[in-house]
Amino acid sequence: MENEIKEFFRQTAPTPADPTSFTLELNARLAAVETIKAYHDREIRRTRRIFLIVFAAGLLLGGALAAFLILYPVRMPDAPTVIESPWFWPVAIAGTLLAVGCPMLLTRRISPTRFLR
Amino acid sequence: MTREEFISLATAEQESLRRFLLSLCGDPAEADDIAQDALVNAYVASGSFRGAARFSTWLFRIAYNCFIDRLRGRKMQTSPLETPAAQAVPGPDATDGRFHHEDLHRAIGRLPDKERAALLLFYMEDKPVKEVAAILEIPAGSVRAYLTRGRQHVKEYLEKWKTR
């Protein structure tokens, strides 16, 4: 009985349209996926590189700021408990620019999905 | 998995996948679109395919999920398959010679989605119960229940039409 039903289903199974155009479209879609994948991988590598550079620069600047604060202490007249270095402001400004620039650089990534639109 | 490897595996499954989707949703254009989506999704996820399941099972599962997503997202209406071939093939138990392929697909088209998918995979695509269960992500016992119920439903529908 089961085999009869199977045979009947097999006999009445619909035939899909021409496979050539289907395969061509599939190839085109897979090629597009590969382009997006390659772009995405490139973006991930770029982001990772930027992150490493920013991290290293942050460490260097942080170290430099700490070193100058220790090496060139200056007592501020208005705030007697705070010790400041003449290098404090240049290093602090550079650090702030880096802190603002880092997220900007990281978020500048263009979404790969824009290719799908 | 390289693109060439994927294409060679997908080509082997292409016809049966398209036939399954065509029987499932009834519209050839929609079925092909779902098949394309499924194959692209499978290609994107091919890095995670470890060969624990058969490639065809994995692919059919993705395709079935695409079908369900489309059904939920677009409120797609499944319709009975109507092709010129539908009028041509008589069933083996046709006593009056007027029982048509179209009737069977109309009857199948009226079944609930899971029941219909289970019937098509088991009878049309000749997949074992275990594989059908893996594709539909349900226990094998449920597949057997769907098959029994599906057979009963198809029988009822066909009898109703025959008496008209």
Coordinates of C-alpha atoms in Angstrom, one line a residue, chain A residues 15-114:
Chain A
T15 CA 8.3 19.1 -13.0
P16 CA 10.0 22.3 -12.2
A17 CA 10.7 24.7 -15.0
D18 CA 14.0 24.8 -17.0
P19 CA 16.9 24.4 -14.6
T20 CA 19.3 26.4 -16.8
S21 CA 17.8 29.8 -15.9
F22 CA 17.5 28.7 -12.3
T23 CA 21.2 27.8 -12.2
L24 CA 22.2 31.0 -13.9
E25 CA 20.3 33.1 -11.4
L26 CA 21.8 31.0 -8.6
N27 CA 25.3 31.6 -9.8
A28 CA 24.7 35.3 -10.1
R29 CA 23.3 35.4 -6.5
L30 CA 26.2 33.4 -5.2
A31 CA 28.7 35.7 -6.9
A32 CA 27.0 38.7 -5.3
V33 CA 27.2 36.9 -1.9
E34 CA 30.9 36.4 -2.4
T35 CA 31.4 40.1 -3.2
I36 CA 29.6 41.1 0.0
K37 CA 31.5 38.5 2.0
A38 CA 34.8 39.8 0.7
Y39 CA 33.8 43.3 1.5
H40 CA 32.6 42.3 4.9
D41 CA 35.9 40.5 5.6
R42 CA 37.9 43.5 4.5
E43 CA 35.9 45.8 6.7
I44 CA 36.4 43.5 9.7
R45 CA 40.2 43.4 9.0
R46 CA 40.2 47.2 8.7
T47 CA 38.3 47.7 11.9
R48 CA 40.6 45.3 13.7
R49 CA 43.7 47.2 12.4
I50 CA 42.2 50.6 13.5
F51 CA 41.4 49.2 16.9
L52 CA 44.9 47.9 17.4
I53 CA 46.5 51.2 16.3
V54 CA 44.2 53.3 18.5
F55 CA 44.8 50.9 21.4
A56 CA 48.6 51.2 21.0
A57 CA 48.4 55.0 20.6
G58 CA 46.2 55.2 23.7
L59 CA 48.7 53.2 25.7
L60 CA 51.6 55.3 24.5
L61 CA 49.9 58.6 25.2
G62 CA 48.6 57.4 28.5
G63 CA 52.1 56.3 29.5
A64 CA 53.6 59.6 28.2
L65 CA 51.1 61.6 30.2
A66 CA 51.8 59.7 33.3
A67 CA 55.5 60.0 32.8
F68 CA 55.4 63.7 32.3
L69 CA 53.2 64.3 35.2
I70 CA 55.7 62.5 37.4
L71 CA 58.8 64.0 35.8
Y72 CA 57.7 67.6 35.6
P73 CA 55.4 68.3 38.5
V74 CA 54.0 71.8 38.7
R75 CA 51.9 73.0 41.7
M76 CA 48.8 74.9 40.5
P77 CA 48.1 78.1 42.5
D78 CA 44.3 77.7 42.4
A79 CA 44.3 74.0 43.2
P80 CA 47.1 73.3 45.6
T81 CA 46.4 69.6 45.8
V82 CA 46.6 69.0 42.0
I83 CA 49.9 68.4 40.4
E84 CA 50.1 69.4 36.7
S85 CA 52.8 69.1 34.1
P86 CA 53.4 71.7 31.3
W87 CA 52.8 68.7 29.0
F88 CA 49.5 68.0 30.4
W89 CA 47.4 70.0 28.0
P90 CA 49.0 68.9 24.8
V91 CA 48.8 65.3 25.8
A92 CA 45.2 65.7 27.1
I93 CA 44.0 67.3 23.9
A94 CA 45.7 64.6 21.8
G95 CA 44.0 62.0 24.0
T96 CA 40.6 63.6 23.7
L97 CA 40.9 63.8 19.9
L98 CA 41.9 60.1 19.9
A99 CA 38.9 59.2 22.1
V100 CA 36.5 61.1 19.8
G101 CA 38.2 59.9 16.6
C102 CA 38.4 56.3 17.6
P103 CA 34.6 55.6 17.7
M104 CA 34.2 57.7 14.6
L105 CA 36.8 55.6 12.7
L106 CA 35.2 52.4 14.0
T107 CA 31.7 53.4 13.2
R108 CA 32.6 54.7 9.7
R109 CA 32.0 51.2 8.4
I110 CA 29.6 51.0 5.6
S111 CA 26.9 48.4 5.9
P112 CA 27.5 45.5 3.4
T113 CA 23.7 45.2 3.1
R114 CA 23.6 48.3 1.0

